[in-house]
mmCIF file of C-alpha atoms and ligand atoms in Angstrom:
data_model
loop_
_atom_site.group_PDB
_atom_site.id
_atom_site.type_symbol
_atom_site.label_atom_id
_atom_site.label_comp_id
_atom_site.label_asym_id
_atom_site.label_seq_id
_atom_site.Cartn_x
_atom_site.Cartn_y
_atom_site.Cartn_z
ATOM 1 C CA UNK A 1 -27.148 -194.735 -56.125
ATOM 2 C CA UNK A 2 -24.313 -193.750 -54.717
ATOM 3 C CA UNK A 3 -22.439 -196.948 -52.962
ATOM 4 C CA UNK A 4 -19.022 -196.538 -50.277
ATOM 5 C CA UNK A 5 -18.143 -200.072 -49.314
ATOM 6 C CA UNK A 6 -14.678 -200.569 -47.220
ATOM 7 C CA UNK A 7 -13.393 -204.069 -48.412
ATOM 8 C CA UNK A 8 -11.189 -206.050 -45.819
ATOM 9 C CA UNK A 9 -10.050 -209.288 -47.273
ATOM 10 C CA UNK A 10 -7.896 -210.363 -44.407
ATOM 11 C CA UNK A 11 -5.884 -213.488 -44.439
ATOM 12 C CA UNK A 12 -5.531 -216.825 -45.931
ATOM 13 C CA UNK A 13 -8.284 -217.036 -49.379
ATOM 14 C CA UNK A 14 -9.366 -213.712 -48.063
ATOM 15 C CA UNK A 15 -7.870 -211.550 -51.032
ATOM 16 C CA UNK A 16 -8.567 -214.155 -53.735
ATOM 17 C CA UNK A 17 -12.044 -214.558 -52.782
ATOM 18 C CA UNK A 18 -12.967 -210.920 -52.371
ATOM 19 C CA UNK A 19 -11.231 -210.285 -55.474
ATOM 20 C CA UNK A 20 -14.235 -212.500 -56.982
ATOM 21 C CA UNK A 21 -16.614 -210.759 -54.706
ATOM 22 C CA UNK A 22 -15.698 -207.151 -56.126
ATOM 23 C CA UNK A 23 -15.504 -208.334 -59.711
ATOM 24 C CA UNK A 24 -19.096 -209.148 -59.217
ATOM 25 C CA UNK A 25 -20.296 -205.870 -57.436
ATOM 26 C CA UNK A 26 -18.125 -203.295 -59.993
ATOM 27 C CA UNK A 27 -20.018 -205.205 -63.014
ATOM 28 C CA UNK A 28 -23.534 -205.016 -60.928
ATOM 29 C CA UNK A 29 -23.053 -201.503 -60.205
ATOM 30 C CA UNK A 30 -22.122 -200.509 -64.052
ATOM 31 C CA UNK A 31 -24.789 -202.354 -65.354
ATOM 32 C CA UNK A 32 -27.950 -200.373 -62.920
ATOM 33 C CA UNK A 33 -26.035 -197.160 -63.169
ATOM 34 C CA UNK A 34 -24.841 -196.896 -59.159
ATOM 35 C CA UNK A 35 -21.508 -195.013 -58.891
ATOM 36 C CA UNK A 36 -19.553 -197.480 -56.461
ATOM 37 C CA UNK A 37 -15.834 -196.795 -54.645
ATOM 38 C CA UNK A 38 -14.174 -199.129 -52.979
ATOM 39 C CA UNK A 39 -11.381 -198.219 -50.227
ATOM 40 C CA UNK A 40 -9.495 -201.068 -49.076
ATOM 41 C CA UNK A 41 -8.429 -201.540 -45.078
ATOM 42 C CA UNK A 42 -6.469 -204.325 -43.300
ATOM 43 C CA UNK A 43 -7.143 -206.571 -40.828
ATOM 44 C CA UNK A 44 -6.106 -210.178 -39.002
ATOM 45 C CA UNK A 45 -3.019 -211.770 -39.414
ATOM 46 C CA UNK A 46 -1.945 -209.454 -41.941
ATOM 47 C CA UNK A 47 -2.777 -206.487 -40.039
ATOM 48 C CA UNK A 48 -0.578 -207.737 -37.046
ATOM 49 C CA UNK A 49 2.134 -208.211 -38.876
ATOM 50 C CA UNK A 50 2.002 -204.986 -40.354
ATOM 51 C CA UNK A 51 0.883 -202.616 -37.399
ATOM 52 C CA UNK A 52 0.627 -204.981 -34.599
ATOM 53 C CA UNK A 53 -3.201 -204.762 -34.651
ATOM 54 C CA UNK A 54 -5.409 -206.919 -35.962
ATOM 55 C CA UNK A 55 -8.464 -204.358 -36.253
ATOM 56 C CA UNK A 56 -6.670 -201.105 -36.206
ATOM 57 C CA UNK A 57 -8.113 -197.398 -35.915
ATOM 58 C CA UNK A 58 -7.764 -196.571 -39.663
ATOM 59 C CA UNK A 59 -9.908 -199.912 -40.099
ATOM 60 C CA UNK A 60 -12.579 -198.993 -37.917
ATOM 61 C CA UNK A 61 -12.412 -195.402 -39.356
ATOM 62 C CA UNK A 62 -13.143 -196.469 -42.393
ATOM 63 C CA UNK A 63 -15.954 -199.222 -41.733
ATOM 64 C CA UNK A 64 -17.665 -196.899 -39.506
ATOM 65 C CA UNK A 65 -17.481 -193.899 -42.786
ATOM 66 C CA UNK A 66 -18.534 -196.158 -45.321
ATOM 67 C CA UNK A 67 -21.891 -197.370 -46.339
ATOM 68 C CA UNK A 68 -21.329 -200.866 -45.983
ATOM 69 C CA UNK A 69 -18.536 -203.680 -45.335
ATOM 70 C CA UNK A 70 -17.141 -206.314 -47.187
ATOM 71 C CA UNK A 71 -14.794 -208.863 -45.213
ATOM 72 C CA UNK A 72 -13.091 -211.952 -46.484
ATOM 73 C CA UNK A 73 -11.666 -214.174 -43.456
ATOM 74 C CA UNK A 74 -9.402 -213.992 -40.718
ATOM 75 C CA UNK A 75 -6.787 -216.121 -39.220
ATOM 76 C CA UNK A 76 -3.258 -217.721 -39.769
ATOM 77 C CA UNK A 77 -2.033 -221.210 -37.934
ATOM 78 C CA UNK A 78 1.199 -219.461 -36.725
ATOM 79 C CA UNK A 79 -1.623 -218.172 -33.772
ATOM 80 C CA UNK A 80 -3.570 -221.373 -33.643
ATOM 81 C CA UNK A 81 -1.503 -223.659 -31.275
ATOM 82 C CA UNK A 82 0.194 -221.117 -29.577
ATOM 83 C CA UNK A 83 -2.171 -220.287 -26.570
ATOM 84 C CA UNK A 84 0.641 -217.943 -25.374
ATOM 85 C CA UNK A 85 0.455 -215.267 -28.231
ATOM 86 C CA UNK A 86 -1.165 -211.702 -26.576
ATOM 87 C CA UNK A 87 -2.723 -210.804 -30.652
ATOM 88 C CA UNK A 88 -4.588 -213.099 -32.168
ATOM 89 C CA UNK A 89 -6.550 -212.256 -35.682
ATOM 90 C CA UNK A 90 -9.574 -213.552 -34.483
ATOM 91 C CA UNK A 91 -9.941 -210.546 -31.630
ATOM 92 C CA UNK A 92 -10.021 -207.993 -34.930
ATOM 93 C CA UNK A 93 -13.097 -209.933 -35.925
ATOM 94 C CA UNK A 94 -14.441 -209.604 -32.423
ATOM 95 C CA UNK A 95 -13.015 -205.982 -31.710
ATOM 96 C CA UNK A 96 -14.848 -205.392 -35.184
ATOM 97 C CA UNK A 97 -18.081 -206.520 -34.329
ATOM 98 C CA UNK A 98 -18.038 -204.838 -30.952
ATOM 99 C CA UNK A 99 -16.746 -201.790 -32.421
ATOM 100 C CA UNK A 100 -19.920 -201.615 -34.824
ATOM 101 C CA UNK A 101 -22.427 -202.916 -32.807
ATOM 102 C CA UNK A 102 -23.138 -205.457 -34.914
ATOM 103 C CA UNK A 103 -25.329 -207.548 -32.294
ATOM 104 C CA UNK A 104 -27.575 -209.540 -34.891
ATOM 105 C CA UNK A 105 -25.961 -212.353 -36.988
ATOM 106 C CA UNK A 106 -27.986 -213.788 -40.095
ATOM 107 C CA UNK A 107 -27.079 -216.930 -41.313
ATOM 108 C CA UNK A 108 -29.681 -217.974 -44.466
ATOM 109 C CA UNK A 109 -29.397 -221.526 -44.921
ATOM 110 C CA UNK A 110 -30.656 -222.813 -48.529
ATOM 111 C CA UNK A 111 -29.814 -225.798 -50.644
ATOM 112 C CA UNK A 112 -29.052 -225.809 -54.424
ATOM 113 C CA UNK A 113 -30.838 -228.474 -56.091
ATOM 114 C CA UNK A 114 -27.786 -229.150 -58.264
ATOM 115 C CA UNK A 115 -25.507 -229.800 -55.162
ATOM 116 C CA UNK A 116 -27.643 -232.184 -53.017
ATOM 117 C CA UNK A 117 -25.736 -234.791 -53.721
ATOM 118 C CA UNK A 118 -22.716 -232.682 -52.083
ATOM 119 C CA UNK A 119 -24.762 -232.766 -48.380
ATOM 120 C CA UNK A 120 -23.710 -235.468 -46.022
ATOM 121 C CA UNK A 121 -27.313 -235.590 -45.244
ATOM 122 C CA UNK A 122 -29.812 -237.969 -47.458
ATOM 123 C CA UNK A 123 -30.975 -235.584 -50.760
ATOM 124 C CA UNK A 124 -34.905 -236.416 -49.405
ATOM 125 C CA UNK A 125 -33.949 -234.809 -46.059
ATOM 126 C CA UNK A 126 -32.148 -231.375 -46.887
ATOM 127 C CA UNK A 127 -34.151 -230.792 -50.345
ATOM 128 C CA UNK A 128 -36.092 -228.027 -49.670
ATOM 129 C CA UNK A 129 -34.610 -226.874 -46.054
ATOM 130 C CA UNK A 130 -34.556 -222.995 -45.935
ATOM 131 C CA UNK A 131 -33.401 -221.861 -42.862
ATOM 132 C CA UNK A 132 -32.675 -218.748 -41.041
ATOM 133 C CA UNK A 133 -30.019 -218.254 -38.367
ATOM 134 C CA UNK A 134 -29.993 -215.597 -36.228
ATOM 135 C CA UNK A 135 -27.382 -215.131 -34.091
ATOM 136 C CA UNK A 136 -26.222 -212.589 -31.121
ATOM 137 C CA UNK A 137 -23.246 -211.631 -31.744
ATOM 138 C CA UNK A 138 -22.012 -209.065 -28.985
ATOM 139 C CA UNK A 139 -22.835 -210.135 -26.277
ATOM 140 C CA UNK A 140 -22.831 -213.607 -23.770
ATOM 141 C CA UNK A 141 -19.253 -215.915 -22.736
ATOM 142 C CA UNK A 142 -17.395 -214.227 -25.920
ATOM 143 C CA UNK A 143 -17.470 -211.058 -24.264
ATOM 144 C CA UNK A 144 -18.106 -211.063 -20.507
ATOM 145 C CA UNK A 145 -15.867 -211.135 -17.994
ATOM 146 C CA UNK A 146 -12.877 -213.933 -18.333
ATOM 147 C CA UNK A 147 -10.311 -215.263 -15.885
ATOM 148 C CA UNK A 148 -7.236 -217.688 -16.626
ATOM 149 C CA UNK A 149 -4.347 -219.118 -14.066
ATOM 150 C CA UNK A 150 -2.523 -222.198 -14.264
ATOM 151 C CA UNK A 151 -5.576 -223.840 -12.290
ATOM 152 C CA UNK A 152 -8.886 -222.127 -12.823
ATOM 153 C CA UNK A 153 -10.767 -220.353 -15.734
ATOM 154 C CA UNK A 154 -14.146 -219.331 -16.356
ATOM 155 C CA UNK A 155 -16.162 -217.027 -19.208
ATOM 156 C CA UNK A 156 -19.078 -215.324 -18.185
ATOM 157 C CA UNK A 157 -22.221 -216.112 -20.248
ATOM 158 C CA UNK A 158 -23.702 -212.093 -19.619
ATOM 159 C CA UNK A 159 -26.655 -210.955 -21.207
ATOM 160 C CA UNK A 160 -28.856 -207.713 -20.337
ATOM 161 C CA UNK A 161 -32.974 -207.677 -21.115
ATOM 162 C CA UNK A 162 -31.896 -204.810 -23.432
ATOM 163 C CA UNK A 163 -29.481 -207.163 -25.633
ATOM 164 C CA UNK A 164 -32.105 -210.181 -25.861
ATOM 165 C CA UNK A 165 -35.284 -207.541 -26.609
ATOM 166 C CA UNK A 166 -33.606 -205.813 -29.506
ATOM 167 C CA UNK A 167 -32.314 -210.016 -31.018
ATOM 168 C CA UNK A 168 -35.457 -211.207 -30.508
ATOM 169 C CA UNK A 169 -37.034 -208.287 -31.894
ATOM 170 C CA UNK A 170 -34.855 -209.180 -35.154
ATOM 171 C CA UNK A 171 -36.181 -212.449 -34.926
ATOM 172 C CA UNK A 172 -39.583 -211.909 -34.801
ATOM 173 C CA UNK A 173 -39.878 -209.509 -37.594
ATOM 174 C CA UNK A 174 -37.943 -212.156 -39.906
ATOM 175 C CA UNK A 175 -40.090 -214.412 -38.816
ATOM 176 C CA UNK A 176 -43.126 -212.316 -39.677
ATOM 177 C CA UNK A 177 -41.383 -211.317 -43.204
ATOM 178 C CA UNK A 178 -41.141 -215.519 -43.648
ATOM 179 C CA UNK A 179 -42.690 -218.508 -42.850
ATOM 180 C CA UNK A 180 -43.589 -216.693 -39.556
ATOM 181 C CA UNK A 181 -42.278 -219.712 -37.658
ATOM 182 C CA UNK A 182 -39.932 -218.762 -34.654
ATOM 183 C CA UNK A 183 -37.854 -221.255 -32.809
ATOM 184 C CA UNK A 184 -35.626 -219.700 -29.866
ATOM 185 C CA UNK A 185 -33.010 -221.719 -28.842
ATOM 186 C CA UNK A 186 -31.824 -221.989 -25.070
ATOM 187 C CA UNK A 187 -30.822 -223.964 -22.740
ATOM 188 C CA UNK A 188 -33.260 -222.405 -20.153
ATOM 189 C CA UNK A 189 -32.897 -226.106 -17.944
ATOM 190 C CA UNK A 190 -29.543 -225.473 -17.209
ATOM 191 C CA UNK A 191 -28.203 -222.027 -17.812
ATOM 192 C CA UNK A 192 -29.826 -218.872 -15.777
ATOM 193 C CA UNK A 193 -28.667 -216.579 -18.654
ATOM 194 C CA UNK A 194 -30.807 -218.865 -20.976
ATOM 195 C CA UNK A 195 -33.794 -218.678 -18.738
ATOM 196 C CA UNK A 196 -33.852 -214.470 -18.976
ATOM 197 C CA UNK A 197 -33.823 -215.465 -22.905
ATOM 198 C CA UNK A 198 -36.999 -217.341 -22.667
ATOM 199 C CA UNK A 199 -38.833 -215.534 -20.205
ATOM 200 C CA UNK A 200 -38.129 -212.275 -22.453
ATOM 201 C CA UNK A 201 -39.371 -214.045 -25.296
ATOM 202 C CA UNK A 202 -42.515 -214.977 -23.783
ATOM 203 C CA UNK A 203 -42.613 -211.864 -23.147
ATOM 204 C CA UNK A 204 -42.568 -210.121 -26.477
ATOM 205 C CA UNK A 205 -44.375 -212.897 -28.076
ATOM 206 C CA UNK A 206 -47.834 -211.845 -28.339
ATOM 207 C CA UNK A 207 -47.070 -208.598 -29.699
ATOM 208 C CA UNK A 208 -46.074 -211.096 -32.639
ATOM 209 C CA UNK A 209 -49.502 -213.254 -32.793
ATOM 210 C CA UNK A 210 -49.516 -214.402 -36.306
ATOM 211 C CA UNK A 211 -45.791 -215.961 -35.240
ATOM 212 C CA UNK A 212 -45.850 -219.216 -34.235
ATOM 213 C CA UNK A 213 -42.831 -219.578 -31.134
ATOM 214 C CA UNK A 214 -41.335 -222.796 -30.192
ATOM 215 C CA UNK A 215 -38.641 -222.778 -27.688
ATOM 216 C CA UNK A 216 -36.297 -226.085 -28.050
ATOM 217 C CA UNK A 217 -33.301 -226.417 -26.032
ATOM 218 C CA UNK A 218 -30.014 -226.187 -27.844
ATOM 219 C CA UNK A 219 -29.041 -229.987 -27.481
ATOM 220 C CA UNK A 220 -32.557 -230.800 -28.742
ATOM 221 C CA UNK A 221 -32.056 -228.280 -31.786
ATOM 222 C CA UNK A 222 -28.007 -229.748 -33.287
ATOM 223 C CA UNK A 223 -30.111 -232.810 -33.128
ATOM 224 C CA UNK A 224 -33.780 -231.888 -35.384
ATOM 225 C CA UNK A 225 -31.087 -229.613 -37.418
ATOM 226 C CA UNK A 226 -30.336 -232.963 -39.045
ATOM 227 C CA UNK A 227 -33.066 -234.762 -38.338
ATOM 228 C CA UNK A 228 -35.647 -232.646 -40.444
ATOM 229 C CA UNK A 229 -33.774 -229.302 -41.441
ATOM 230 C CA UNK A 230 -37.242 -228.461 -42.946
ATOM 231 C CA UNK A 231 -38.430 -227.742 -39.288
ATOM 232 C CA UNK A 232 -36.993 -224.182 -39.286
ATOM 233 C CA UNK A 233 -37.610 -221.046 -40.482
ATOM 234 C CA UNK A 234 -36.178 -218.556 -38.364
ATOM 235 C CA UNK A 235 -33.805 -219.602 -35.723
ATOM 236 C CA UNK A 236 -32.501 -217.213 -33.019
ATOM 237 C CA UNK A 237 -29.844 -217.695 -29.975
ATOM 238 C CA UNK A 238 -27.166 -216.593 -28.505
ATOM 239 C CA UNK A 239 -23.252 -216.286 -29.234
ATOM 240 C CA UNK A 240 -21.548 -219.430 -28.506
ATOM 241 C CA UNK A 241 -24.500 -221.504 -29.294
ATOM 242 C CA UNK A 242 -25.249 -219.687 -32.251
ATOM 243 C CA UNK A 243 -21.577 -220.321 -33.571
ATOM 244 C CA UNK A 244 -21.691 -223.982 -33.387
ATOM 245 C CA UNK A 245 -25.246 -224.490 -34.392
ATOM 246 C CA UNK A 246 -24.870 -222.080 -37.485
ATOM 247 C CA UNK A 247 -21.500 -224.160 -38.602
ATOM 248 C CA UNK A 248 -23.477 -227.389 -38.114
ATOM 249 C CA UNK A 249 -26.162 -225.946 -40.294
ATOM 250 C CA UNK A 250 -23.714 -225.059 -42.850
ATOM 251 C CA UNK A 251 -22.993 -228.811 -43.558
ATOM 252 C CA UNK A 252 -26.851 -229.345 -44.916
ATOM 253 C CA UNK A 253 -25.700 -227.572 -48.057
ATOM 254 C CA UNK A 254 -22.708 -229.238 -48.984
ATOM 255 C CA UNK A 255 -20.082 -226.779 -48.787
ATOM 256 C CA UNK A 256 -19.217 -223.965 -46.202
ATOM 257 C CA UNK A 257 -18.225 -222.552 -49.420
ATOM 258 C CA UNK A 258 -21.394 -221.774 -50.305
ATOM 259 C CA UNK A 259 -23.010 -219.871 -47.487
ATOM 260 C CA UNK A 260 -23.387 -215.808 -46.567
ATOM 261 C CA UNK A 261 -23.754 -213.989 -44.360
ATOM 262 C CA UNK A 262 -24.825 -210.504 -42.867
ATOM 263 C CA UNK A 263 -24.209 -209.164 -39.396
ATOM 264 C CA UNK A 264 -26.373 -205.759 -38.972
ATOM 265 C CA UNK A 265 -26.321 -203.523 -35.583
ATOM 266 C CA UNK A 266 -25.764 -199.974 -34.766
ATOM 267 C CA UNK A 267 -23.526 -198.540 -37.338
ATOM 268 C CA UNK A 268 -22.290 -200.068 -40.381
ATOM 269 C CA UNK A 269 -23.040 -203.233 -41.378
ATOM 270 C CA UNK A 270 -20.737 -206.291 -42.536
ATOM 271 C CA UNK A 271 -21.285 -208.815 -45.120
ATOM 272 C CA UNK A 272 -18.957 -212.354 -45.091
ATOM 273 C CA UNK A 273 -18.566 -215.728 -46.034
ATOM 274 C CA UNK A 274 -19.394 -218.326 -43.193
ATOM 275 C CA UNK A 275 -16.061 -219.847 -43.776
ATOM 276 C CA UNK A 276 -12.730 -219.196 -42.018
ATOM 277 C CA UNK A 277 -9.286 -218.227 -43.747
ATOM 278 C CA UNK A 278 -8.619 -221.925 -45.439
ATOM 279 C CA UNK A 279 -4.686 -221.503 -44.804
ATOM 280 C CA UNK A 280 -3.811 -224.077 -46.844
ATOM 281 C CA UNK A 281 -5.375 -223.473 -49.619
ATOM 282 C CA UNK A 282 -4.430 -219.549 -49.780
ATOM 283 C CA UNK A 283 -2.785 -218.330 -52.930
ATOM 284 C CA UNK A 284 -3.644 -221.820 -55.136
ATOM 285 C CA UNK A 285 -6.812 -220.491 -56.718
ATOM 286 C CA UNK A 286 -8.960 -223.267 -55.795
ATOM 287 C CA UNK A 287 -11.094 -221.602 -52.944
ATOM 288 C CA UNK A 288 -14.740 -221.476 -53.883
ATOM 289 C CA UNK A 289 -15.742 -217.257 -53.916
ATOM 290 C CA UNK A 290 -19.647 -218.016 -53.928
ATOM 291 C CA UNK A 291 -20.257 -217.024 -50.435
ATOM 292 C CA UNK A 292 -18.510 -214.050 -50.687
ATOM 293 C CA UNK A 293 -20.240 -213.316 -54.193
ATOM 294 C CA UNK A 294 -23.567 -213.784 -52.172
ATOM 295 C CA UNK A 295 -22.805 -212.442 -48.866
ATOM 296 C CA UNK A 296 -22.608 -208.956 -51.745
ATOM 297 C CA UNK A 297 -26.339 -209.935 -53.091
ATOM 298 C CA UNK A 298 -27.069 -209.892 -49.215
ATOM 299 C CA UNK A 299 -25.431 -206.243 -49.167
ATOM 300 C CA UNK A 300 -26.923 -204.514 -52.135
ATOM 301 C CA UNK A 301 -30.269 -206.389 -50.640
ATOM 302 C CA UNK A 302 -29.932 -205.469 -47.332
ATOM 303 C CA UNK A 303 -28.045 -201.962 -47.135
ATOM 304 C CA UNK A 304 -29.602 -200.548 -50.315
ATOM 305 C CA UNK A 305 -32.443 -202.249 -50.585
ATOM 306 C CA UNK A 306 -31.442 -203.277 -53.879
ATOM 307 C CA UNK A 307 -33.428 -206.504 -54.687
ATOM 308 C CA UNK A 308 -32.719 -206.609 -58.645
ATOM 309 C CA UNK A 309 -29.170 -205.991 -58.475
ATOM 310 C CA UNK A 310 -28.796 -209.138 -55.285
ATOM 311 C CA UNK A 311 -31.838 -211.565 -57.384
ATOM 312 C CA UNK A 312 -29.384 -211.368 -60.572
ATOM 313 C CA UNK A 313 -26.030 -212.065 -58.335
ATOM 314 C CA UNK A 314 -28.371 -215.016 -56.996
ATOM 315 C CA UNK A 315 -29.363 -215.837 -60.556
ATOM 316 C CA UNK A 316 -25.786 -215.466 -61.461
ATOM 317 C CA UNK A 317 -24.415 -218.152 -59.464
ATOM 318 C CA UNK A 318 -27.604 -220.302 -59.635
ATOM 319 C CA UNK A 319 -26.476 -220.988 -63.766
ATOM 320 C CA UNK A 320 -23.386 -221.008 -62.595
ATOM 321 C CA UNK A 321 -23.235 -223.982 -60.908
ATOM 322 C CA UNK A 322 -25.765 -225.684 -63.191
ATOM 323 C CA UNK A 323 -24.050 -225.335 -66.148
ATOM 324 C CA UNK A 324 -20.974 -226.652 -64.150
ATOM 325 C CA UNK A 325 -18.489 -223.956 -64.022
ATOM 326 C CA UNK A 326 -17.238 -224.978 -60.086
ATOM 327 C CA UNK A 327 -14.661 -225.034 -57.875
ATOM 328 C CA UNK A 328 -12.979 -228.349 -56.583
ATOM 329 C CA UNK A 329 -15.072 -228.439 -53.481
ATOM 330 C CA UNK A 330 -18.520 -228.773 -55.159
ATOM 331 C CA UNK A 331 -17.797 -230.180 -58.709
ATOM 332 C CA UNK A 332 -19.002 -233.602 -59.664
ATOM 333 C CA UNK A 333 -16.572 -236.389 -59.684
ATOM 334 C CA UNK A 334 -14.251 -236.403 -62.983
ATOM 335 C CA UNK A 335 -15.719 -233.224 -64.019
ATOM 336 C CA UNK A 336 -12.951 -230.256 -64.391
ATOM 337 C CA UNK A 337 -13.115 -227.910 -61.805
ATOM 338 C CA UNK A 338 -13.042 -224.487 -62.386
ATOM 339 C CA UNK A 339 -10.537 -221.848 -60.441
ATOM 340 C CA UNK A 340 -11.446 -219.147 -57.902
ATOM 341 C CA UNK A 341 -10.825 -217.029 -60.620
ATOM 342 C CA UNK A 342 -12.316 -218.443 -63.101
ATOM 343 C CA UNK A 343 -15.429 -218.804 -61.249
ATOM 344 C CA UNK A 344 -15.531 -214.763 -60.235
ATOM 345 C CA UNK A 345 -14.728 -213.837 -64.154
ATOM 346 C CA UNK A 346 -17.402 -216.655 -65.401
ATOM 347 C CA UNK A 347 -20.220 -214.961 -63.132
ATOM 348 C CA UNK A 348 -19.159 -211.636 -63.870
ATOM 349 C CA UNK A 349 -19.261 -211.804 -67.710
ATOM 350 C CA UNK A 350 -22.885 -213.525 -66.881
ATOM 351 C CA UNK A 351 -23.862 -210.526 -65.635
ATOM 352 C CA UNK A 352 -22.854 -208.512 -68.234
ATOM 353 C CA UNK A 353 -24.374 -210.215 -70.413
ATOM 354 C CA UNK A 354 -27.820 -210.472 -68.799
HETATM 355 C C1 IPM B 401 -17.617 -217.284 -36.797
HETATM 356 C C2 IPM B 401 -16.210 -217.665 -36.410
HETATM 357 C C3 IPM B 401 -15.721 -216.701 -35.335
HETATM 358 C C4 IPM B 401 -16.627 -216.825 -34.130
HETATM 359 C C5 IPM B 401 -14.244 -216.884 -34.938
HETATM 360 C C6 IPM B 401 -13.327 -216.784 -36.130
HETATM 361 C C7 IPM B 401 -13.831 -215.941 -33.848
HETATM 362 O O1 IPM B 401 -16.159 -218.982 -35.975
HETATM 363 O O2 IPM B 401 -17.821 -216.143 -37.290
HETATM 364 O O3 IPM B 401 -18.523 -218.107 -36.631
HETATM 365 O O4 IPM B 401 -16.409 -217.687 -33.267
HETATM 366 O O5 IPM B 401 -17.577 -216.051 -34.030
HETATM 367 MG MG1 MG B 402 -17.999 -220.002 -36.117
#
């Protein structure tokens, strides 16, 4: 198959973890024979500095020709505590996802047996949680309408019937592909916007009969996320909530290093870790590249309907972390840990082995 991917590291571990991530899909491709190119486009921090946008038009021209996207992370502290800056990296993120539609969010949580000791939760609780979140991402307070002066604010939490039908109508068809167990989260007692959500999915739920449909408000569902993570299968809510439940959810497997994810809509879709930039940590070699290496399985899965090429990534990183070969974030105590690099090359050769 023929396979055009546009690759945007961005800032911070961006490069050095995408570097990983592209080992691992050139070696994939060579071995089942798909003829792969890569073009490379800017964004965040490192876009500002360089054009004074941090999703420019050349970006989005190429993300919106290519097949699918790969993108690292975005953001640099020099924006963080300074409220006053008119750019910030984070709006090329946001300007990207608006740009391609990309209105449905999919956050797979999954443990590794070999790393529940790395979950702040009790091994008994998180062993066997397998979780889908999906999230709306184009819509709700990140988008509508915004005011700021020195004595008011507000964000508008908009939504259309439209936008909920076609994220619910995600939902429900991962939910009938899984465990077909659907849990919308709202926070229809309070919020108006949250009430259209539930009264739409009420709606559309017996079209979906052999789904079973809880609805749990939000506040209710941070708490039974780490209560009994094993309660979910597929998750679905809106923006805001949808960010802070999905980084909570992240925590049940022990590192944000570890989890993918895939954001799918009207044109191209992107593939990215869960994890931010890590400033700090940019440049040392340390960062741990297995969400990026997996948010690719999720790309040749979900773009090209590759399943082989993503189940031996998956494998990949599976023996990777069993037979030890980690980063500093998820290796046992006194154990050496293993660079970003080393990590990326370690998987790769696996592959080419296999
Ligand atoms: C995420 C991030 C972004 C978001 C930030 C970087 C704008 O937290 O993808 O979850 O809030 O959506
Ligand atoms: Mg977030």
């Amino acid at each position: 198959m023929k396979m055009n991917i546009a690759v945007l590291a961005g800032d911070g571990i961006g490069p050095e973890i995408m570097e990983q991530a592209i080992k691992t899909v050139k070696v994939v491709s060579e071995k089942f024979g798909h003829e792969l190119e890569c073009n490379y486009g800017i964004c965040g921090a490192n876009a500002i500095d360089k054009v004074g946008d941090p999703y420019p038009k050349e970006t989005h021209e190429l993300c919106m020709n290519s097949d699918a996207v790969l993108f690292g992370a975005v953001g640099d502290p020099k924006y963080d505590n300074n409220p006053a800056a008119k750019v910030r990296p984070e709006q090329g993120l946001l300007a990207m996802r608006k740009k391609l539609g990309l209105y449905a969010n999919i956050r797979p949580i999954q443990t590794f047996g070999c790393l529940l000791h790395k979950s702040p939760l009790r091994a008994e609780l998180v062993k066997d949680a397998d979780f889908l979140c999906i999230r709306e991402l184009t819509g709700g307070m990140y988008f509508g309408e915004k005011y700021q002066d020195n004595d008011k604010a507000f964000d508008t939490n908009y939504y259309t019937r439209p936008e909920v039908e076609r994220i619910l109508k995600i939902a429900f068809e991962y939910a009938l592909k899984r465990r077909k167990h659907l849990t919308v989260v709202d926070k229809a007692n309070v919020l108006a916007s949250s009430r259209l959500w539930r009264q739409i999915a009420q709606e559309m739920a017996p079209a979906y009969p052999e789904v079973q449909t809880d609805y749990m408000f939000v506040d209710n569902a941070a708490m039974r996320m780490i209560q009994e993570p094993t309660f979910f299968d597929v998750m679905v809510t809106e923006n805001t909530f949808g960010d802070i439940l999905t980084d909570e959810a992240s925590c049940i497997s022990g590192s944000m290093g570890l989890l993918p994810s895939a954001s799918i809509g009207l044109h191209t879709s992107v593939y990215e870790p869960i994890h931010g930039s890590w400033p700090q940590a940019a440049g040392k070699n340390i960062a741990n590249p297995l969400a990026t290496i997996l948010s690719a399985a999720m790309m040749f899965e979900y773009s090209f309907g590759l399943k082989a090429e993503g189940a031996l990534i998956r494998k990949a990183v599976d023996v990777s972390m069993e037979e030890g070969i980690r980063t500093p974030d998820i290796q046992i105590e006194g154990a050496k840990a293993y660079s970003t690099s080393e990590v990326g090359d370690w998987i790769a050769s696996y592959i080419r082995k296999a």
